[in-house]
PDB file of C-alpha atoms in Angstrom:
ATOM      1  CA  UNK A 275      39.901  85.487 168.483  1.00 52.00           C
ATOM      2  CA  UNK A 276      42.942  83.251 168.881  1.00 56.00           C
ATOM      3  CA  UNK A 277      43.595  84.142 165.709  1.00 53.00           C
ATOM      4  CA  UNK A 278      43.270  87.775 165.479  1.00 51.00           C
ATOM      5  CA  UNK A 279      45.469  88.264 168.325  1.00 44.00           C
ATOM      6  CA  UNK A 280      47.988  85.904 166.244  1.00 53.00           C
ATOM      7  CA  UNK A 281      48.007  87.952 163.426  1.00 49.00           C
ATOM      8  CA  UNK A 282      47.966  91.191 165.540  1.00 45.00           C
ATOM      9  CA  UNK A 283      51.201  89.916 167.222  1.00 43.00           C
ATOM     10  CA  UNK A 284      52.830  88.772 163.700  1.00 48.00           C
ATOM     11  CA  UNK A 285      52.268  92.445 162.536  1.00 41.00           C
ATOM     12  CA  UNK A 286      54.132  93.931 165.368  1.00 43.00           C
ATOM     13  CA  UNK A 287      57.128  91.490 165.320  1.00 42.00           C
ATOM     14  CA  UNK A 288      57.268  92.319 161.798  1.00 41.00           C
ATOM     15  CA  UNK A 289      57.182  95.909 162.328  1.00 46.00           C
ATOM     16  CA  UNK A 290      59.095  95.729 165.214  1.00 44.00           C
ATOM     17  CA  UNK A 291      62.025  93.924 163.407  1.00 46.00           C
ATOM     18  CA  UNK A 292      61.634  95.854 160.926  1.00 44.00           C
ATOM     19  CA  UNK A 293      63.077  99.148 162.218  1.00 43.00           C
ATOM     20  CA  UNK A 294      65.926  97.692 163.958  1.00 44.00           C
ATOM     21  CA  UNK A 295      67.099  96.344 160.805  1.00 46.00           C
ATOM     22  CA  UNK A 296      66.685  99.948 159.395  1.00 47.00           C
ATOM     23  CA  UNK A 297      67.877 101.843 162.283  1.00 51.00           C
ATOM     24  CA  UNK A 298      71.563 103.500 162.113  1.00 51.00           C
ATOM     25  CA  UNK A 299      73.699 106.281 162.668  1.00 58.00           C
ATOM     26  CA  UNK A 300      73.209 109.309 159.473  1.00 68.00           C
ATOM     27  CA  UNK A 301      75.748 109.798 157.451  1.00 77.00           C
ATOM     28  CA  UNK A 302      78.482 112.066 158.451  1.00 79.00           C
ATOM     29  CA  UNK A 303      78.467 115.111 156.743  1.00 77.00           C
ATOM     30  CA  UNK A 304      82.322 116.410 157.985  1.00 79.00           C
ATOM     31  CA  UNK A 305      85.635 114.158 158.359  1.00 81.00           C
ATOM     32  CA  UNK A 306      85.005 113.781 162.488  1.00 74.00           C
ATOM     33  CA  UNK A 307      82.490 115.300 164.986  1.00 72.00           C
ATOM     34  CA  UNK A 308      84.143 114.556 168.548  1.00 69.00           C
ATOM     35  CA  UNK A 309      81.542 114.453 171.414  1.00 62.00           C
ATOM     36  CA  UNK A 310      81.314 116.708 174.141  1.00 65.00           C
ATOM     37  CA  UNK A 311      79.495 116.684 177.158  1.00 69.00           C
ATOM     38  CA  UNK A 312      78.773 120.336 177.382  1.00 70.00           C
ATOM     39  CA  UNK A 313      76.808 121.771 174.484  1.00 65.00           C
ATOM     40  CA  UNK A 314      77.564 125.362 175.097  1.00 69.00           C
ATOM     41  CA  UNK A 315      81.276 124.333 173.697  1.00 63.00           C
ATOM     42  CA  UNK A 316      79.975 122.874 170.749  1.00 62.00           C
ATOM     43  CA  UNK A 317      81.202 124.429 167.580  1.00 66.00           C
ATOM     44  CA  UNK A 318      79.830 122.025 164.843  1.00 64.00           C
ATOM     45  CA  UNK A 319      77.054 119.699 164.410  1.00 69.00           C
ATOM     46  CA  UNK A 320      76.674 116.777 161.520  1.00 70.00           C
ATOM     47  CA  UNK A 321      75.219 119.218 159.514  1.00 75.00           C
ATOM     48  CA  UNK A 322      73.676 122.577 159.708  1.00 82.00           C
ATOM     49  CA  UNK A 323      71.441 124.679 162.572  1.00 82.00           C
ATOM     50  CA  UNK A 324      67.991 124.938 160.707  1.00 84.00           C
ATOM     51  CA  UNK A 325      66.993 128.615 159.742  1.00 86.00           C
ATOM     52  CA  UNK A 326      63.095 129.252 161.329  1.00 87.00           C
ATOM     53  CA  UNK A 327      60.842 127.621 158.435  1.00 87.00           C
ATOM     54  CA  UNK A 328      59.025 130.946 159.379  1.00 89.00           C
ATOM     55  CA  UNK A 329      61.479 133.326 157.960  1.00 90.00           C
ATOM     56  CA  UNK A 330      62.705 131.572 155.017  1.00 90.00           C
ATOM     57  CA  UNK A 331      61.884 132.694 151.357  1.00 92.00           C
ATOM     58  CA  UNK A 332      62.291 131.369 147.773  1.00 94.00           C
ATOM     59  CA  UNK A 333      65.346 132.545 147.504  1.00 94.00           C
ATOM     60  CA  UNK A 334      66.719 130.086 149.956  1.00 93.00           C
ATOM     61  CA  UNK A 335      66.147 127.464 147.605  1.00 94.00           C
ATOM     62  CA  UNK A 336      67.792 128.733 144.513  1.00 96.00           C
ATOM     63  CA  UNK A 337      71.323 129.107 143.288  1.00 96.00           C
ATOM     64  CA  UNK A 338      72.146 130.948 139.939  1.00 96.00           C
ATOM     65  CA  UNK A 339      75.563 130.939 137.637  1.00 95.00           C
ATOM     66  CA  UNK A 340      76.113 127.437 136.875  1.00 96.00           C
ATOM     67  CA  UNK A 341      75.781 128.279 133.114  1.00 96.00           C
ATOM     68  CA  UNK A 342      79.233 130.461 132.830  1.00 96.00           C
ATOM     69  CA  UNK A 343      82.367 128.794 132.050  1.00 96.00           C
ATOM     70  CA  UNK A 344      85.197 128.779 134.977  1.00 97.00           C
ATOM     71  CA  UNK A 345      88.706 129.404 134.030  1.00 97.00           C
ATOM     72  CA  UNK A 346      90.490 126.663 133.084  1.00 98.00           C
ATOM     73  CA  UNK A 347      94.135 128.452 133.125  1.00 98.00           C
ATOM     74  CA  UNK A 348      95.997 125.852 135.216  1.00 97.00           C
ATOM     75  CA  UNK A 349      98.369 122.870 135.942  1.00 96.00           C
ATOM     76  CA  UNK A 350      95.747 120.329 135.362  1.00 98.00           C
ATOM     77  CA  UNK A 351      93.714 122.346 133.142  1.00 98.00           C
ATOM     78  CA  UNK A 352      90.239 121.677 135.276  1.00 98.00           C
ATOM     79  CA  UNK A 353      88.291 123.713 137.043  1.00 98.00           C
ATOM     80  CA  UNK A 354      85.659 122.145 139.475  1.00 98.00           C
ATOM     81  CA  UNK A 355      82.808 124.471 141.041  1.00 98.00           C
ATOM     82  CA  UNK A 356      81.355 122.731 143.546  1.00 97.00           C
ATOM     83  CA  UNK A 357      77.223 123.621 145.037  1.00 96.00           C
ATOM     84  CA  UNK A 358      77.083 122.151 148.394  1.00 93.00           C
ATOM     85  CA  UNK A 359      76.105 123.110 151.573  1.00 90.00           C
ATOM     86  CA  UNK A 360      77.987 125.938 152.127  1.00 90.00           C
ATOM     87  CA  UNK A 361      77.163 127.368 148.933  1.00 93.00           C
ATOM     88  CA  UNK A 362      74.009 126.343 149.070  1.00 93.00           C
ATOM     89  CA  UNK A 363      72.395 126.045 152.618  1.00 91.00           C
ATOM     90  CA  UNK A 364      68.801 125.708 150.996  1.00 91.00           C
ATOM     91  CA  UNK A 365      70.491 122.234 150.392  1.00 91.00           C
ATOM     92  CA  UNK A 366      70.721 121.531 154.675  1.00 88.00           C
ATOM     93  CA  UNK A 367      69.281 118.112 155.265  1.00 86.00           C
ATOM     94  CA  UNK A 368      68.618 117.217 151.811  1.00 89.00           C
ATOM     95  CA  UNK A 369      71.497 114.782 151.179  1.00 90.00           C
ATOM     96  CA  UNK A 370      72.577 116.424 147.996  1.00 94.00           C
ATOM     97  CA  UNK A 371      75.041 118.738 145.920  1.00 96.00           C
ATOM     98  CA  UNK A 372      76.388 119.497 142.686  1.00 97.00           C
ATOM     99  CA  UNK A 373      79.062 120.429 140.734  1.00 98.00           C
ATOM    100  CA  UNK A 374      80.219 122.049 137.384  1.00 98.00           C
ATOM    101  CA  UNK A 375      83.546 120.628 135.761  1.00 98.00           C
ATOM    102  CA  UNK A 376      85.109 122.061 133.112  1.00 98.00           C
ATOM    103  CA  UNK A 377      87.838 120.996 131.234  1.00 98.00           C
ATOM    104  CA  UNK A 378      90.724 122.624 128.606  1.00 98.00           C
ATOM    105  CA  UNK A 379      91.574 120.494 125.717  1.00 98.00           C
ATOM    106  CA  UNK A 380      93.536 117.389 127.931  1.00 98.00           C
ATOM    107  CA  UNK A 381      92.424 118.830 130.948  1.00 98.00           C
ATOM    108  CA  UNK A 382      92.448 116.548 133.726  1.00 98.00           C
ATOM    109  CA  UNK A 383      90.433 116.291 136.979  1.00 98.00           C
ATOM    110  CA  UNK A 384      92.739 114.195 138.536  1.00 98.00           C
ATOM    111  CA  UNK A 385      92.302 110.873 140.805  1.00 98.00           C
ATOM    112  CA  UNK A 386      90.259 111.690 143.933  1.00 98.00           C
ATOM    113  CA  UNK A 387      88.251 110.333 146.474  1.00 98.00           C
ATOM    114  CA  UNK A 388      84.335 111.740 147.742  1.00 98.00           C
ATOM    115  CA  UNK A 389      84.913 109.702 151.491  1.00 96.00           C
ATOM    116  CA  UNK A 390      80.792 110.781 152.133  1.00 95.00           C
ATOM    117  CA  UNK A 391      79.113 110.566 148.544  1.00 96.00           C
ATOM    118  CA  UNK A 392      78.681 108.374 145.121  1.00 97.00           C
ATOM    119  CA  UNK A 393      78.856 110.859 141.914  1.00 98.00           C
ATOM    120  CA  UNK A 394      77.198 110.897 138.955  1.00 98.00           C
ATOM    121  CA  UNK A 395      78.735 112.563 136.231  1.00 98.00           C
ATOM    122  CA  UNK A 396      76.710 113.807 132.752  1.00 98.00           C
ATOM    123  CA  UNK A 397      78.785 114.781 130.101  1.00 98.00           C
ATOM    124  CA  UNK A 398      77.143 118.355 128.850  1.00 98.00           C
ATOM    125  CA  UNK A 399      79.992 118.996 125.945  1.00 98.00           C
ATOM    126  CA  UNK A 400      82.617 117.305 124.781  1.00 98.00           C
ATOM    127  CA  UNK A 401      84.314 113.422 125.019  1.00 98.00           C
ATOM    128  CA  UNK A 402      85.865 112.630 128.750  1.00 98.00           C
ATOM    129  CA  UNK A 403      87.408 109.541 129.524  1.00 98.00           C
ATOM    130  CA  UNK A 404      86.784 108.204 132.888  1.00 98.00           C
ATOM    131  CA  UNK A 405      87.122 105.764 135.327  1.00 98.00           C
ATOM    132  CA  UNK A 406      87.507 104.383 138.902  1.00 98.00           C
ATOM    133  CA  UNK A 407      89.328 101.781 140.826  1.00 98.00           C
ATOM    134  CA  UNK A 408      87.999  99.003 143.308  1.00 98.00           C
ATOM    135  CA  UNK A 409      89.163  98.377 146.561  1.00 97.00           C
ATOM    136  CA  UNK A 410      91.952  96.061 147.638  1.00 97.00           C
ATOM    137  CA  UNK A 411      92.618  93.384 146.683  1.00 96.00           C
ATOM    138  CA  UNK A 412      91.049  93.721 142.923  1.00 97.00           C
ATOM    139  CA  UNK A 413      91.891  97.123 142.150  1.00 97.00           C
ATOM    140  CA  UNK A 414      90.142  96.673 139.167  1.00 98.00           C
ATOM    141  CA  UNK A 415      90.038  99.564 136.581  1.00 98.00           C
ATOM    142  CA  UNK A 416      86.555 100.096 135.519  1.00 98.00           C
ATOM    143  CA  UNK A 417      86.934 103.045 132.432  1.00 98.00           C
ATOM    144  CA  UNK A 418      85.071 104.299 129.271  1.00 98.00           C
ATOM    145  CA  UNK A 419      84.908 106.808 127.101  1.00 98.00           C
ATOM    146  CA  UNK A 420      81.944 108.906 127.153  1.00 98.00           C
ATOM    147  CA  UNK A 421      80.358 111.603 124.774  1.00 98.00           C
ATOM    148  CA  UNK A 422      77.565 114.209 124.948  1.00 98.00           C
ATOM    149  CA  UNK A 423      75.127 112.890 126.988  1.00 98.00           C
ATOM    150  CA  UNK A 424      76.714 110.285 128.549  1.00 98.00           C
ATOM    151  CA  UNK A 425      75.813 109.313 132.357  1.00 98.00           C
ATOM    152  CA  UNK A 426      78.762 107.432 134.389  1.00 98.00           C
ATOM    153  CA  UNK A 427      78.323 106.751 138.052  1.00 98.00           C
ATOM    154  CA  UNK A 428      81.227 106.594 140.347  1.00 98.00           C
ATOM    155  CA  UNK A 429      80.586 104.938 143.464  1.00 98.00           C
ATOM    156  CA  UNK A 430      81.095 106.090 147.299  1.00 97.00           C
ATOM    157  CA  UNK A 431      84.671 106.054 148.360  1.00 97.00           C
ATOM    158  CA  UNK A 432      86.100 104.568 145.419  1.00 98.00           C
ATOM    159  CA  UNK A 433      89.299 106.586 143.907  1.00 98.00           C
ATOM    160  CA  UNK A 434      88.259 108.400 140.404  1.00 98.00           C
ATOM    161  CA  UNK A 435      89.255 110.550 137.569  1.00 98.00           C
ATOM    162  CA  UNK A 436      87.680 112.242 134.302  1.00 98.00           C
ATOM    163  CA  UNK A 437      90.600 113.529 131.458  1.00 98.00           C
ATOM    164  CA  UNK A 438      89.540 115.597 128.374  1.00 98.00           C
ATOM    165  CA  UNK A 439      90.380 113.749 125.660  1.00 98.00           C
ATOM    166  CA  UNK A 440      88.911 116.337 123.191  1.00 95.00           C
ATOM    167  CA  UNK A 441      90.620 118.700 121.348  1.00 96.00           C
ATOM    168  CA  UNK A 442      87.976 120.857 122.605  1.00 97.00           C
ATOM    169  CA  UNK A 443      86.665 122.068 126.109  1.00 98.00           C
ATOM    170  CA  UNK A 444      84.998 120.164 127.826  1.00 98.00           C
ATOM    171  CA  UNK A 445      81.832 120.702 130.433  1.00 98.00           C
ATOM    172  CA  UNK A 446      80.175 117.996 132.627  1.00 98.00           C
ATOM    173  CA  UNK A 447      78.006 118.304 135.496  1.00 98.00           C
ATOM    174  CA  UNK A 448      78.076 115.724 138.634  1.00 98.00           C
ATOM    175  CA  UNK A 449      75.104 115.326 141.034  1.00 97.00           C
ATOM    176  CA  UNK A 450      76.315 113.873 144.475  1.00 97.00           C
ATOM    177  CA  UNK A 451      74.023 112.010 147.081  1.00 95.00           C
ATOM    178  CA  UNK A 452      75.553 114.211 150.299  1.00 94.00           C
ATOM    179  CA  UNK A 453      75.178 118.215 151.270  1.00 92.00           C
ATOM    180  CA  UNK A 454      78.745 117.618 151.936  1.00 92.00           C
ATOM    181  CA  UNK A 455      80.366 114.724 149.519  1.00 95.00           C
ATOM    182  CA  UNK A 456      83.873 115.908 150.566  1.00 95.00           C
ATOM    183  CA  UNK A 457      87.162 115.523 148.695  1.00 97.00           C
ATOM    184  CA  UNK A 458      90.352 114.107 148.765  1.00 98.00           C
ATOM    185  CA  UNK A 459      92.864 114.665 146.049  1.00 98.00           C
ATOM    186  CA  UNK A 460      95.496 111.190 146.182  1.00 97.00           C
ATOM    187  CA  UNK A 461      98.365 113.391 145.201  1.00 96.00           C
ATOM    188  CA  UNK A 462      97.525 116.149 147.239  1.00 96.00           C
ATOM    189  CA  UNK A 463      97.116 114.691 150.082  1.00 97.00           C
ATOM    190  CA  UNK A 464      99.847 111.845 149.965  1.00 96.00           C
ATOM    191  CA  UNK A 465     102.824 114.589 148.762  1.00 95.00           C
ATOM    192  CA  UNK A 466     101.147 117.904 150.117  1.00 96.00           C
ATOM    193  CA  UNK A 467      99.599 116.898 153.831  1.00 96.00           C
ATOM    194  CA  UNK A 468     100.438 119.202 156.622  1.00 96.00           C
ATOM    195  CA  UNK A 469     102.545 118.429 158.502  1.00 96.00           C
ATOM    196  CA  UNK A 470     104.190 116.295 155.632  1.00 95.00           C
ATOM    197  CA  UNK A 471     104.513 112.347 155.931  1.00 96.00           C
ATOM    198  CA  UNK A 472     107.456 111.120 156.550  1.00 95.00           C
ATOM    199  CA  UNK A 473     109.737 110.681 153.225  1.00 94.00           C
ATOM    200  CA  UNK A 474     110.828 106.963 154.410  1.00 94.00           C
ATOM    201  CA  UNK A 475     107.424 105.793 155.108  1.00 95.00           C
ATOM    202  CA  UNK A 476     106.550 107.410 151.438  1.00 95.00           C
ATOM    203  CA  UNK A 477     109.421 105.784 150.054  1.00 94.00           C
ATOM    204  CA  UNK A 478     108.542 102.440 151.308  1.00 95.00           C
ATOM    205  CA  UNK A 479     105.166 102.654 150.456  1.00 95.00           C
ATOM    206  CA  UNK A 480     105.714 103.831 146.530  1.00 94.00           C
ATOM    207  CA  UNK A 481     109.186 101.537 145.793  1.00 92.00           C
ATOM    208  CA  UNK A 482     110.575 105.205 145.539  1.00 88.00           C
ATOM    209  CA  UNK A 483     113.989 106.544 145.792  1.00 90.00           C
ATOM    210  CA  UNK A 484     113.759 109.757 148.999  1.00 84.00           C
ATOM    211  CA  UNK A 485     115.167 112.039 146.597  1.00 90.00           C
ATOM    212  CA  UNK A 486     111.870 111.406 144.346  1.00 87.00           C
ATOM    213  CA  UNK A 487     109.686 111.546 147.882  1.00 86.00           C
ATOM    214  CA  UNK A 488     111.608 114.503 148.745  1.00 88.00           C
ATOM    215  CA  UNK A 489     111.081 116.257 144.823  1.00 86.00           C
ATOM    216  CA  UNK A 490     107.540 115.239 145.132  1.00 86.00           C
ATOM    217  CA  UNK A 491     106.477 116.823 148.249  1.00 89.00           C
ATOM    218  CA  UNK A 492     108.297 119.939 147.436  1.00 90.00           C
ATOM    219  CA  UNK A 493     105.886 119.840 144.340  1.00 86.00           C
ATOM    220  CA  UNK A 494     103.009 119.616 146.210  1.00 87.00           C
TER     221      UNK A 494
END
């Protein structure tokens, strides 16, 4: 008996320790979600409100178009058509989303940041070269070149960018572990926030001349 009951109790420390080493916060799915006391002033929630399971159809789970090539008449010759939440609220809960990029010949998808989600990126046509950067202090540069058929993951958080070095277009498609993987753009956001950052603290920060700050945000 003494032993049963030993056993019994094992199993339930186990268990018990168990899910407070799993327990934690989910993910956030937006850049903040402030608390507030009174829910009838609530705006947002981390996430979605859930449709009744009663009313939805088949046609909450599907999204069509993926397969028609987006315009890639611009500065950085990309074009990135993102399938997330918003897009796609079949995806609510889910803890996924997608994205078509495609690429003119040198067309870059420049370095950028996914602050909720790790990517992985498939090459569909054409040769990309990729990469992304560690954190501080190593800011190690982990690249390759990849062809048709290629798989390259870029990890959560970590800055990243895929250039078209074809002489062709280029298509890839990225799968990304969050309804909401978010994006920051560096350049965009260091030279083009609202309300912009101070040129000296720019300055400092880059070994830059203000007249090159200034240039740059004007850019941007």
């Amino acid at each position: 008996m003494t032993k049963i009951f030993t056993c019994l109790l094992t199993v339930v420390l186990l268990a018990l320790a168990s899910s407070l080493a799993s327990a934690h916060d989910p993910s956030p799915l937006q850049d903040f979600c402030v608390a507030v006391n009174n829910p009838n002033s609530a705006v947002f929630v981390n996430g979605k409100f859930c449709k009744d399971p009663k009313l939805t159809t088949v046609d909450d789970f599907i999204f069509m178009g993926l397969d028609a090539p987006r315009s890639t008449l611009n500065q950085l010759g990309s074009n990135v058509t993102l399938v997330n939440v918003d897009m796609f609220p079949g995806l609510n809960t889910l803890g996924i989303a997608l994205a078509r990029v495609d690429y003119a010949p040198y067309g870059l998808n420049p370095p950028h940041i996914h602050p909720r989600a790790t990517e992985l990126l498939t090459v569909i046509e054409g040769t990309l070269l990729v990469g992304f950067v560690t954190s501080n202090p190593d800011n190690r540069l982990f690249t390759k070149v990849l062809n048709k058929g290629d798989i390259f993951v870029f990890p959560i958080g970590l800055i990243h960018f895929q250039f078209n070095i074809g002489k062709t277009n280029a298509v890839a498609f990225s799968s990304l572990d969050n309804q909401n993987p978010g994006l920051i753009t560096i350049a965009n956001a260091t030279f083009g926030s609202n309300p912009p950052i101070n040129p000296y603290v720019l300055a400092k920060a880059f070994q830059l001349n203000k007249s090159v700050i200034n240039y740059l945000q004007q850019k941007f």
